[in-house]
Amino acid sequence: MNRKERLTYTIGLLGLAGATVSGASTPATSYELSILRATPPLFWVGVGLTIAIAIIGVFYLDRPHAKILAAGLGVAATVLIALLPALRGYYFYGLADSLQHLGWTKDIRITSAVIEENPYPGIHIMSELLARVMGIPARRTLLLIVPLYFALYALGASLLARLLLGQQGRAGYQAIAVGLLVSILTPPIIAPRLPNFQPIATDAGLFILPLAVYLGIRVASSSHRQQSIYLALLCILMSLTLYHPQQGLVAIVLLCVFALSGLLIPWQDNNLASGRVLSSGLVASIFLAWWLSTRELLGSAVTALITKLQASDTGASAATPGSAFEQIGGSVLTLFVKSLSIHLAIAIVTVVSSCLALYRVWAYYRDREGEPPVVSGQLVRYILGFLPVLGLVILYLPTGDIPQAVRYVGILVALGAPVTAAQLVSISNSQYRRVTLMVVLVLGASLAVPAMFRSPYLYSPTPHVTETQLDTYAWTFDNSQTATPVMSVNTDVKRQLLALEGFREGNRRWWVGEYNPDIETSRGVGFVPAHFANRSLTTLGRASTWHLVSTDYARQRNVELYDGLRFNEGDYAYLESNRQIHRVYTNGGAEVYQIQRNQTA
């Protein structure tokens, strides 16, 4: 180890140590509107310094293994960021779907089996396994799953980058190092306003996608002895990652196209298994794709896409959230730049690089003149494999369903990051270019890190679930009489019930009408109307009494962050002043009000 390496590793490790101590020594004591602001600055300085020194080390150090170790420091810093909610003692992190996943995990503890209603049990099985081994609650292991699978994402992206570059030795090690760096900038996305690091199946599926594809390609391109090893790893991975049919179908289609192109398209470095192995893989891929297409979630998504395409043909338009953003002082463009600019850049580089590679191959086989293009056969087959994903992005755009289009952009980025890494290695052959790449990657990291969590930076409150919030809902469900509706200001009542009771029991109690409100407002079932001080809550529904839950999350979200856009201090004062509304429970983080319905309404 030379002096440059010692200096790089020392700075990186000091940054990691400082960030860890700073984050762990300042646990959250109440709801935090912004995880970015509430976390001590020393934490962000530490991880920022580590990521910066990792980027510099990859292009500055000489030995190939030293470059990989430097990039590993950057990945470790990003893992520490993903671990931040657990590090700072959050009771739970993530609303809506995350709470439902907590309920599914509890069902495994209660029944010691995976219930039929669970469409993607992989993340729940792993969480419950960790909970039993480590002796901690499932809500904690769900938070630990996120950094674990991000590390697998970085590993898969880096190995794919080396494979697609088609070179071994020094260039191959450089591809692994750059692949690790690119993974830091592109944690998978599923929607502009959703956090990248949250315990849900869609994120987990994206995290695991590159590694699953890499193992599948190695099965198709290795010797018979190595095939058995990669196939066993792939089976283990897939058995533990029954995540989301969307990502599963994409992986299967990619491998299917990869095998088909290997059978039909000759190539000078056609380093593939025998036709019998590829044909068997192709048949298995088609069967798995058909099986996934029969699953309820994927089938409903296909039906919705066809319906929306038909609506777009008739001239129907989709509503946009631009006016709401403007009312809170933001804009869709600003949100886009903050959350998606790096991912879009990666997607553009991937598409352009892919088009150039395919054009060179097509031109060579058209003219059969000159030297064959210096393009890896693995890269060409891989590019052909994810073209269907690009097609889905193009299909969703005319429908106006931007979240679904962005979801497939996220898949494209997860698959395209290795392609971008391979291209960066191929152009980093001069000092000027290496310095330019260092500057670009450091600037990219400065944009990517603040967008890794949902916070006011992205015009959203941090989905921090406190113990007082769940305790309040537990008290409400325990003390509500049969058929007493429960409503809230901004927290999904049903998801809270699922998180507390488990999915099966919570769902049963909800649908038998025990807590299911008979009140539907413009904001949905279970949510009180905006600015309810101007509309008497005592006239809603048919029940003689019902409960309203208000949390610190809802109050800070509406009064502080959104400046009274939907609820203001006057609405909360109304709850305390109306004679038919009584506060029946409070614990310092949430309140429960009993509403007596006006019988003359």
Coordinates of C-alpha atoms in Angstrom, one line a residue:
M1 CA 0.0 0.0 0.0
N2 CA 1.6 3.3 -1.1
R3 CA 1.2 6.8 0.3
K4 CA -1.7 7.8 -2.0
E5 CA -3.7 4.7 -1.1
R6 CA -3.1 5.2 2.7
L7 CA -4.2 8.8 2.4
T8 CA -7.4 7.9 0.4
Y9 CA -8.4 5.1 2.8
T10 CA -7.7 7.2 5.9
I11 CA -9.8 10.1 4.8
G12 CA -12.6 7.8 3.7
L13 CA -12.6 5.8 6.9
L14 CA -12.5 8.9 9.1
G15 CA -15.5 10.3 7.2
L16 CA -17.4 7.0 7.7
A17 CA -16.5 6.9 11.4
G18 CA -17.5 10.5 12.0
A19 CA -20.8 10.1 10.2
T20 CA -21.7 6.9 12.1
V21 CA -20.9 8.4 15.5
S22 CA -22.8 11.6 14.7
G23 CA -25.9 9.8 13.4
A24 CA -26.0 7.2 16.2
S25 CA -25.5 9.8 19.0
T26 CA -28.5 11.9 18.1
P27 CA -31.6 9.7 18.1
A28 CA -34.9 11.1 17.0
T29 CA -37.1 11.9 20.0
S30 CA -40.2 13.1 18.1
Y31 CA -41.6 13.4 14.6
E32 CA -39.1 14.9 12.2
L33 CA -40.5 16.9 9.3
S34 CA -37.1 16.7 7.5
I35 CA -34.7 13.9 8.0
L36 CA -32.1 16.0 6.1
R37 CA -32.3 19.0 8.5
A38 CA -32.8 16.9 11.7
T39 CA -29.6 14.8 11.1
P40 CA -26.5 16.5 12.4
P41 CA -24.4 18.3 9.7
L42 CA -21.4 16.2 10.7
F43 CA -23.1 13.1 9.3
W44 CA -23.6 14.7 5.9
V45 CA -20.0 16.1 6.0
G46 CA -18.7 12.6 6.7
V47 CA -20.6 10.8 4.0
G48 CA -20.0 13.6 1.5
L49 CA -16.3 13.6 2.1
T50 CA -16.2 9.8 1.8
I51 CA -18.1 9.7 -1.5
A52 CA -15.9 12.5 -2.9
I53 CA -12.6 10.8 -1.9
A54 CA -14.0 7.6 -3.4
I55 CA -14.6 9.3 -6.7
I56 CA -11.2 10.9 -6.7
G57 CA -9.5 7.6 -5.7
V58 CA -11.0 5.6 -8.6
F59 CA -9.4 8.0 -11.1
Y60 CA -6.3 8.9 -9.1
L61 CA -5.0 5.7 -7.7
D62 CA -2.8 3.4 -9.8
R63 CA -3.4 -0.2 -8.7
P64 CA -6.7 -1.8 -10.0
H65 CA -7.6 -3.4 -6.6
A66 CA -7.0 0.0 -4.9
K67 CA -9.5 1.6 -7.2
I68 CA -12.1 -1.0 -6.2
L69 CA -11.5 -0.5 -2.5
A70 CA -11.8 3.3 -2.9
A71 CA -15.1 2.9 -4.7
G72 CA -16.2 0.5 -2.0
L73 CA -15.8 3.3 0.5
G74 CA -18.3 5.4 -1.5
V75 CA -20.7 2.4 -1.5
A76 CA -20.3 2.1 2.2
A77 CA -21.2 5.8 2.7
T78 CA -24.3 5.3 0.6
V79 CA -25.2 2.2 2.6
L80 CA -24.8 4.3 5.8
I81 CA -27.2 6.9 4.3
A82 CA -29.8 4.1 3.6
L83 CA -29.3 3.0 7.2
L84 CA -30.0 6.4 8.6
P85 CA -33.6 5.9 9.8
A86 CA -32.4 2.8 11.7
L87 CA -29.2 4.5 12.9
R88 CA -31.2 7.4 14.3
G89 CA -33.7 5.2 16.1
Y90 CA -36.7 5.8 13.9
Y91 CA -39.6 3.6 15.2
F92 CA -40.5 3.0 11.5
Y93 CA -39.9 4.7 8.2
G94 CA -42.4 4.9 5.4
L95 CA -46.1 5.4 5.2
A96 CA -48.8 3.8 3.0
D97 CA -47.2 0.7 1.3
S98 CA -44.4 0.4 3.8
L99 CA -46.9 0.0 6.7
Q100 CA -48.8 -2.6 4.6
H101 CA -45.5 -4.5 4.2
L102 CA -45.0 -4.4 7.9
G103 CA -48.4 -6.0 8.3
W104 CA -47.5 -8.8 5.8
T105 CA -44.3 -9.4 7.8
K106 CA -46.3 -9.7 11.0
D107 CA -48.5 -12.3 9.4
I108 CA -45.5 -14.6 8.9
R109 CA -44.7 -14.2 12.7
I110 CA -48.4 -14.9 13.6
T111 CA -49.1 -17.8 11.2
S112 CA -45.5 -19.1 10.6
A113 CA -46.5 -19.2 6.9
V114 CA -46.9 -16.8 3.9
I115 CA -50.6 -16.0 3.5
E116 CA -52.2 -16.4 0.1
E117 CA -53.0 -12.6 -0.1
N118 CA -49.3 -11.8 -0.1
P119 CA -48.3 -11.2 -3.8
Y120 CA -44.6 -10.7 -3.2
P121 CA -43.3 -12.3 0.0
G122 CA -39.6 -12.1 -0.5
I123 CA -38.9 -9.0 1.5
H124 CA -41.2 -10.2 4.3
I125 CA -39.5 -13.6 4.5
M126 CA -36.1 -12.0 4.8
S127 CA -37.3 -9.5 7.4
E128 CA -38.8 -12.1 9.6
L129 CA -35.8 -14.3 9.2
L130 CA -33.5 -11.5 10.4
A131 CA -36.0 -10.6 13.2
R132 CA -35.8 -14.2 14.5
V133 CA -32.0 -14.4 14.2
M134 CA -31.2 -11.0 15.6
G135 CA -34.0 -10.9 18.2
I136 CA -35.4 -7.5 17.1
P137 CA -38.8 -6.5 15.9
A138 CA -39.8 -6.8 12.2
R139 CA -40.2 -3.0 11.9
R140 CA -36.5 -2.7 12.6
T141 CA -35.4 -5.5 10.3
L142 CA -37.4 -4.0 7.4
L143 CA -35.3 -0.9 7.8
L144 CA -32.1 -3.0 7.7
I145 CA -33.2 -4.8 4.5
V146 CA -33.0 -1.5 2.5
P147 CA -29.2 -0.9 2.9
L148 CA -28.5 -4.7 2.5
Y149 CA -30.2 -4.7 -0.9
F150 CA -28.6 -1.5 -2.0
A151 CA -25.3 -3.2 -1.5
L152 CA -26.5 -6.0 -3.7
Y153 CA -27.5 -3.5 -6.3
A154 CA -24.1 -1.9 -6.3
L155 CA -22.5 -5.4 -6.6
G156 CA -24.7 -6.4 -9.5
A157 CA -24.2 -3.1 -11.4
S158 CA -20.4 -3.3 -11.0
L159 CA -20.2 -6.9 -12.1
L160 CA -22.4 -6.2 -15.1
A161 CA -20.3 -3.2 -16.1
R162 CA -17.2 -5.5 -16.3
L163 CA -19.1 -8.1 -18.2
L164 CA -20.5 -5.6 -20.7
L165 CA -17.1 -4.0 -21.3
G166 CA -15.9 -7.3 -22.5
Q167 CA -12.4 -6.9 -21.1
Q168 CA -10.4 -8.5 -18.3
G169 CA -7.4 -7.4 -16.4
R170 CA -6.9 -3.7 -15.6
A171 CA -9.8 -2.4 -17.7
G172 CA -12.1 -5.0 -16.1
Y173 CA -11.2 -3.9 -12.6
Q174 CA -11.7 -0.2 -13.6
A175 CA -15.2 -1.1 -14.9
I176 CA -16.0 -2.7 -11.5
A177 CA -14.8 0.5 -9.7
V178 CA -16.7 2.9 -12.0
G179 CA -19.8 0.6 -11.8
L180 CA -19.8 1.0 -8.0
L181 CA -19.6 4.8 -8.4
V182 CA -22.4 5.0 -10.9
S183 CA -24.6 2.9 -8.5
I184 CA -24.1 5.6 -5.8
L185 CA -25.6 8.2 -8.2
T186 CA -28.5 6.1 -9.3
P187 CA -30.3 4.3 -6.4
P188 CA -33.4 2.9 -8.2
I189 CA -36.5 5.1 -8.5
I190 CA -40.2 4.2 -8.8
A191 CA -41.8 7.7 -8.8
P192 CA -40.5 11.3 -8.5
R193 CA -41.9 11.9 -5.0
L194 CA -41.3 8.5 -3.4
P195 CA -38.1 8.0 -1.5
N196 CA -35.4 5.7 -3.0
F197 CA -34.7 4.0 0.3
Q198 CA -37.9 2.5 1.7
P199 CA -39.0 -1.0 2.7
I200 CA -41.3 -1.8 -0.1
A201 CA -41.3 -4.7 -2.7
T202 CA -41.0 -2.4 -5.8
D203 CA -37.7 -0.9 -4.5
A204 CA -36.4 -4.3 -3.5
G205 CA -37.1 -5.7 -6.9
L206 CA -35.2 -2.9 -8.6
F207 CA -32.3 -3.3 -6.2
I208 CA -32.0 -7.0 -7.0
L209 CA -32.6 -6.7 -10.7
P210 CA -29.0 -6.1 -12.0
L211 CA -27.6 -9.0 -9.9
A212 CA -30.3 -11.4 -11.1
V213 CA -29.6 -10.4 -14.7
Y214 CA -25.9 -10.8 -14.2
L215 CA -26.2 -14.3 -12.8
G216 CA -28.6 -15.2 -15.7
I217 CA -26.1 -14.0 -18.3
R218 CA -23.3 -15.9 -16.6
V219 CA -25.4 -19.1 -16.7
A220 CA -25.8 -18.5 -20.5
S221 CA -22.2 -17.7 -21.1
S222 CA -20.1 -19.9 -18.8
S223 CA -18.6 -23.3 -19.1
H224 CA -20.6 -26.3 -17.9
R225 CA -18.8 -26.5 -14.6
Q226 CA -19.3 -22.8 -13.8
Q227 CA -23.0 -22.9 -15.0
S228 CA -24.0 -25.0 -12.1
I229 CA -22.6 -22.5 -9.6
Y230 CA -24.2 -19.5 -11.2
L231 CA -27.5 -21.3 -11.7
A232 CA -27.5 -22.3 -8.0
L233 CA -26.9 -18.7 -7.0
L234 CA -29.6 -17.5 -9.4
C235 CA -32.1 -19.9 -7.9
I236 CA -31.3 -18.9 -4.4
L237 CA -31.6 -15.2 -5.3
M238 CA -34.9 -15.7 -7.1
S239 CA -36.4 -17.8 -4.3
L240 CA -35.6 -15.0 -1.8
T241 CA -36.8 -12.2 -4.1
L242 CA -40.3 -13.0 -5.1
Y243 CA -40.8 -9.3 -5.1
H244 CA -42.8 -7.6 -7.8
P245 CA -44.1 -9.0 -11.0
Q246 CA -43.2 -5.9 -12.9
Q247 CA -39.4 -6.2 -12.2
G248 CA -39.6 -10.0 -12.5
L249 CA -41.1 -9.8 -15.9
V250 CA -38.5 -7.3 -17.1
A251 CA -35.7 -9.5 -15.9
I252 CA -37.2 -12.6 -17.6
V253 CA -37.9 -10.8 -20.9
L254 CA -34.3 -9.4 -20.9
L255 CA -32.8 -12.9 -20.4
C256 CA -35.2 -14.3 -22.9
V257 CA -34.1 -11.8 -25.6
F258 CA -30.5 -12.3 -24.6
A259 CA -30.7 -16.1 -25.2
L260 CA -32.7 -15.7 -28.4
S261 CA -30.2 -13.2 -29.9
G262 CA -27.4 -15.6 -28.9
L263 CA -29.1 -18.4 -30.9
L264 CA -29.9 -16.3 -34.0
I265 CA -27.2 -13.6 -34.3
P266 CA -23.6 -14.7 -35.0
W267 CA -20.8 -12.8 -33.3
Q268 CA -17.0 -13.0 -33.3
D269 CA -16.8 -13.3 -29.5
N270 CA -19.9 -15.5 -29.2
N271 CA -18.9 -16.7 -25.7
L272 CA -22.2 -18.5 -25.0
A273 CA -23.2 -21.9 -23.8
S274 CA -24.5 -24.6 -26.2
G275 CA -27.7 -24.1 -28.1
R276 CA -29.4 -26.8 -26.0
V277 CA -28.7 -24.7 -22.8
L278 CA -29.9 -21.5 -24.4
S279 CA -33.0 -23.1 -25.8
S280 CA -33.8 -24.6 -22.4
G281 CA -33.3 -21.2 -20.8
L282 CA -35.5 -19.6 -23.5
V283 CA -38.4 -22.0 -22.9
A284 CA -38.1 -21.5 -19.1
S285 CA -38.1 -17.7 -19.5
I286 CA -41.2 -17.9 -21.7
F287 CA -43.0 -20.1 -19.2
L288 CA -42.1 -17.8 -16.3
A289 CA -43.1 -14.7 -18.3
W290 CA -46.5 -16.3 -18.9
W291 CA -46.9 -17.3 -15.3
L292 CA -46.2 -13.7 -14.1
S293 CA -48.6 -12.3 -16.6
T294 CA -51.4 -14.4 -15.0
R295 CA -50.8 -12.8 -11.6
E296 CA -53.5 -10.3 -10.5
L297 CA -51.3 -7.2 -10.1
L298 CA -49.6 -7.5 -13.4
G299 CA -52.8 -8.4 -15.2
S300 CA -54.6 -5.3 -13.8
A301 CA -51.6 -3.1 -14.8
V302 CA -51.8 -4.4 -18.4
T303 CA -55.6 -3.8 -18.5
A304 CA -55.1 -0.2 -17.1
L305 CA -52.4 0.5 -19.7
I306 CA -54.7 -0.6 -22.6
T307 CA -57.6 1.5 -21.1
K308 CA -55.4 4.6 -20.8
L309 CA -54.0 4.2 -24.3
Q310 CA -57.6 4.0 -25.6
A311 CA -58.4 7.1 -23.6
S312 CA -55.4 9.0 -25.0
D313 CA -56.6 8.1 -28.5
T314 CA -60.0 9.8 -27.8
G315 CA -58.2 13.0 -26.6
A316 CA -58.7 12.6 -22.9
S317 CA -56.1 14.5 -20.8
A318 CA -54.6 13.7 -17.5
A319 CA -54.5 16.2 -14.6
T320 CA -51.2 17.5 -13.6
P321 CA -50.0 18.6 -10.1
G322 CA -48.4 21.8 -11.4
S323 CA -50.9 24.2 -9.7
A324 CA -50.5 22.4 -6.3
F325 CA -46.7 22.8 -6.5
E326 CA -47.0 26.4 -7.4
Q327 CA -49.3 27.0 -4.4
I328 CA -46.6 25.7 -2.0
G329 CA -43.8 27.6 -3.7
G330 CA -42.4 24.9 -6.0
S331 CA -42.8 23.6 -9.5
V332 CA -42.9 20.3 -11.3
L333 CA -39.7 21.4 -13.2
T334 CA -37.8 22.0 -9.9
L335 CA -38.9 18.7 -8.5
F336 CA -37.8 17.0 -11.7
V337 CA -34.4 18.6 -11.6
K338 CA -33.9 17.7 -7.9
S339 CA -35.1 14.1 -8.1
L340 CA -34.6 12.8 -11.6
S341 CA -31.9 14.8 -13.4
I342 CA -29.1 12.4 -12.7
H343 CA -31.3 9.4 -13.6
L344 CA -32.4 11.1 -16.8
A345 CA -28.7 11.7 -17.7
I346 CA -27.9 8.1 -17.1
A347 CA -30.9 7.0 -19.2
I348 CA -29.8 9.3 -22.1
V349 CA -26.2 8.1 -22.0
T350 CA -27.5 4.5 -22.0
V351 CA -29.9 5.0 -24.9
V352 CA -27.3 7.0 -27.0
S353 CA -24.5 4.5 -26.3
S354 CA -26.8 1.6 -27.1
C355 CA -28.0 3.1 -30.4
L356 CA -24.4 3.8 -31.4
A357 CA -23.3 0.2 -30.6
L358 CA -26.2 -1.3 -32.5
Y359 CA -25.6 1.0 -35.5
R360 CA -22.0 0.0 -35.7
V361 CA -22.9 -3.7 -35.7
W362 CA -25.7 -3.1 -38.3
A363 CA -23.4 -1.1 -40.5
Y364 CA -20.7 -3.8 -40.4
Y365 CA -23.0 -6.7 -41.2
R366 CA -24.6 -4.6 -43.9
D367 CA -21.4 -3.8 -45.8
R368 CA -19.0 -6.5 -44.5
E369 CA -16.1 -4.2 -45.0
G370 CA -13.3 -3.1 -42.7
E371 CA -12.5 -4.4 -39.2
P372 CA -15.4 -5.7 -37.0
P373 CA -16.6 -3.0 -34.6
V374 CA -15.0 -3.0 -31.2
V375 CA -18.2 -3.8 -29.4
S376 CA -18.7 -6.7 -26.9
G377 CA -21.2 -9.3 -28.1
Q378 CA -22.5 -9.5 -24.5
L379 CA -23.2 -5.7 -24.7
V380 CA -25.1 -6.0 -27.9
R381 CA -27.3 -8.9 -26.6
Y382 CA -27.9 -7.0 -23.3
I383 CA -28.9 -3.8 -25.2
L384 CA -31.4 -5.8 -27.3
G385 CA -32.7 -7.3 -24.0
F386 CA -33.7 -4.0 -22.4
L387 CA -35.2 -2.4 -25.5
P388 CA -38.6 -3.6 -24.5
V389 CA -38.3 -1.5 -21.3
L390 CA -37.7 1.6 -23.4
G391 CA -40.8 0.6 -25.4
L392 CA -42.9 0.6 -22.2
V393 CA -41.7 4.1 -21.3
I394 CA -42.8 5.2 -24.8
L395 CA -46.1 3.5 -24.4
Y396 CA -46.9 5.1 -21.1
L397 CA -46.0 8.7 -22.0
P398 CA -49.1 9.2 -24.3
T399 CA -51.4 8.0 -21.6
G400 CA -50.3 10.8 -19.3
D401 CA -49.5 8.3 -16.6
I402 CA -46.2 9.9 -15.7
P403 CA -45.6 7.9 -12.5
Q404 CA -45.8 4.6 -14.4
A405 CA -43.6 6.0 -17.1
V406 CA -41.1 7.1 -14.5
R407 CA -41.2 3.7 -12.9
Y408 CA -40.0 2.1 -16.2
V409 CA -37.4 4.9 -16.5
G410 CA -36.2 3.7 -13.1
I411 CA -35.9 0.1 -14.4
L412 CA -34.1 1.5 -17.5
V413 CA -31.7 3.3 -15.2
A414 CA -31.1 0.3 -13.0
L415 CA -30.2 -1.7 -16.2
G416 CA -28.5 1.2 -17.9
A417 CA -26.1 2.1 -15.1
P418 CA -23.7 -0.7 -16.0
V419 CA -23.8 0.3 -19.7
T420 CA -23.0 3.9 -18.6
A421 CA -20.2 2.7 -16.4
A422 CA -18.7 0.6 -19.2
Q423 CA -18.8 3.7 -21.5
L424 CA -17.1 5.9 -18.9
V425 CA -14.3 3.4 -18.6
S426 CA -13.8 3.4 -22.4
I427 CA -13.5 7.2 -22.6
S428 CA -11.3 7.8 -19.5
N429 CA -8.1 7.4 -21.4
S430 CA -6.6 10.8 -20.8
Q431 CA -5.8 13.0 -17.8
Y432 CA -8.2 15.7 -19.0
R433 CA -11.1 13.3 -19.4
R434 CA -10.4 11.7 -16.0
V435 CA -10.5 15.1 -14.2
T436 CA -13.7 16.0 -16.1
L437 CA -15.3 12.8 -15.1
M438 CA -14.3 13.3 -11.4
V439 CA -15.9 16.8 -11.4
V440 CA -19.1 15.5 -13.1
L441 CA -19.5 12.6 -10.7
V442 CA -18.9 14.8 -7.6
L443 CA -21.5 17.2 -8.8
G444 CA -23.8 14.3 -9.6
A445 CA -23.4 13.0 -6.1
S446 CA -24.2 16.4 -4.6
L447 CA -27.6 16.2 -6.5
A448 CA -28.3 12.6 -5.8
V449 CA -27.7 12.4 -2.0
P450 CA -30.3 15.0 -0.9
A451 CA -32.9 13.2 -3.0
M452 CA -32.4 9.8 -1.4
F453 CA -35.1 10.5 1.2
R454 CA -38.5 12.1 1.0
S455 CA -38.2 15.5 2.7
P456 CA -39.2 19.1 2.2
Y457 CA -36.3 19.3 -0.3
L458 CA -38.7 17.3 -2.6
Y459 CA -41.8 19.2 -1.3
S460 CA -42.8 16.3 0.9
P461 CA -42.7 15.6 4.6
T462 CA -40.4 12.8 5.8
P463 CA -42.5 9.6 6.3
H464 CA -41.2 9.1 9.8
V465 CA -43.6 6.9 11.8
T466 CA -43.2 7.5 15.5
E467 CA -44.1 5.2 18.3
T468 CA -46.6 7.7 19.6
Q469 CA -48.5 7.6 16.2
L470 CA -48.9 3.8 16.2
D471 CA -49.7 3.9 20.0
T472 CA -52.5 6.4 19.3
Y473 CA -54.0 4.2 16.6
A474 CA -53.7 1.2 18.8
W475 CA -55.6 3.0 21.6
T476 CA -58.2 4.2 19.1
F477 CA -58.9 0.7 17.7
D478 CA -59.0 -0.8 21.2
N479 CA -61.4 1.8 22.6
S480 CA -63.7 2.2 19.6
Q481 CA -67.0 0.5 19.9
T482 CA -68.2 -1.9 17.2
A483 CA -69.0 0.0 13.9
T484 CA -67.4 3.2 15.1
P485 CA -65.7 4.8 12.1
V486 CA -62.1 6.1 12.5
M487 CA -60.9 8.9 10.3
S488 CA -57.7 11.0 10.1
V489 CA -56.3 14.2 8.8
N490 CA -53.4 12.8 6.7
T491 CA -52.5 9.2 7.8
D492 CA -54.1 6.2 6.1
V493 CA -56.3 4.6 8.8
K494 CA -56.4 1.2 7.1
R495 CA -52.7 1.0 6.6
Q496 CA -52.2 1.8 10.3
L497 CA -54.6 -1.1 11.2
L498 CA -52.7 -3.5 8.9
A499 CA -49.4 -2.5 10.5
L500 CA -50.7 -3.1 14.0
E501 CA -52.8 -6.2 13.5
G502 CA -51.1 -7.9 10.5
F503 CA -52.6 -7.9 7.0
R504 CA -55.1 -10.7 7.3
E505 CA -56.6 -9.8 10.7
G506 CA -56.5 -6.1 10.0
N507 CA -58.1 -6.5 6.6
R508 CA -60.8 -8.7 8.1
R509 CA -61.6 -6.2 10.8
W510 CA -61.6 -3.3 8.3
W511 CA -64.0 -4.9 5.8
V512 CA -66.5 -6.2 8.3
G513 CA -67.1 -2.6 9.0
E514 CA -65.6 -2.5 12.5
Y515 CA -63.6 0.6 11.8
N516 CA -64.3 1.2 8.1
P517 CA -65.7 4.8 7.9
D518 CA -68.9 5.2 6.0
I519 CA -67.6 8.6 5.0
E520 CA -66.0 9.4 1.7
T521 CA -64.8 12.9 1.0
S522 CA -63.0 14.5 -2.0
R523 CA -59.7 13.4 -0.3
G524 CA -60.8 9.7 -0.2
V525 CA -62.2 7.2 2.3
G526 CA -61.1 7.8 5.8
F527 CA -59.8 11.3 5.3
V528 CA -61.6 14.4 6.6
P529 CA -62.3 17.2 4.0
A530 CA -59.8 20.0 3.6
H531 CA -60.4 23.1 5.8
F532 CA -63.0 21.3 7.9
A533 CA -63.4 24.4 10.1
N534 CA -65.6 25.8 7.3
R535 CA -67.6 22.6 7.1
S536 CA -69.0 21.1 10.2
L537 CA -67.5 17.7 10.9
T538 CA -70.6 16.9 13.0
T539 CA -72.7 16.4 9.8
L540 CA -70.5 13.8 8.2
G541 CA -71.5 10.1 7.8
R542 CA -74.3 8.1 9.4
A543 CA -72.7 6.9 12.7
S544 CA -73.8 8.7 15.9
T545 CA -70.1 9.1 16.9
W546 CA -66.8 8.6 15.2
H547 CA -63.1 9.2 16.0
L548 CA -60.7 11.5 14.3
V549 CA -56.9 11.0 14.7
S550 CA -54.6 13.9 14.2
T551 CA -50.8 13.3 14.4
D552 CA -47.7 15.6 14.6
Y553 CA -47.0 14.3 11.0
A554 CA -50.2 15.8 9.8
R555 CA -49.9 19.1 11.6
Q556 CA -46.4 19.8 10.6
R557 CA -47.1 18.7 7.0
N558 CA -50.0 21.0 6.6
V559 CA -49.3 24.0 8.8
E560 CA -45.5 24.3 8.5
L561 CA -44.6 22.7 5.2
Y562 CA -47.6 23.5 3.1
D563 CA -48.5 26.7 4.8
G564 CA -52.1 25.9 5.4
L565 CA -52.9 24.8 1.9
R566 CA -55.4 22.2 3.0
F567 CA -55.4 22.6 6.8
N568 CA -54.4 25.6 8.9
E569 CA -54.3 26.6 12.6
G570 CA -57.9 27.6 12.4
D571 CA -58.9 24.0 11.6
Y572 CA -57.1 22.7 14.6
A573 CA -58.6 25.4 16.8
Y574 CA -62.0 24.3 15.6
L575 CA -61.4 20.8 17.0
E576 CA -60.8 22.3 20.5
S577 CA -63.7 24.8 20.4
N578 CA -66.6 22.9 19.0
R579 CA -68.9 21.5 21.7
Q580 CA -69.7 18.3 19.8
I581 CA -66.0 17.5 19.5
H582 CA -64.1 16.1 22.5
R583 CA -60.4 15.3 22.8
V584 CA -60.4 11.8 24.4
Y585 CA -56.7 10.9 24.0
T586 CA -53.3 12.5 23.6
N587 CA -49.8 11.3 24.2
G588 CA -47.6 14.2 23.0
G589 CA -47.4 13.1 19.4
A590 CA -51.0 12.6 18.4
E591 CA -54.5 13.2 19.5
V592 CA -57.9 11.5 19.2
Y593 CA -61.1 13.4 19.0
Q594 CA -64.6 12.0 19.4
I595 CA -67.1 13.5 17.0
Q596 CA -70.8 13.5 18.0
R597 CA -72.9 13.7 14.9
N598 CA -75.6 16.3 14.7
Q599 CA -78.7 14.2 14.5
T600 CA -80.7 16.9 12.6
A601 CA -78.2 16.9 9.8

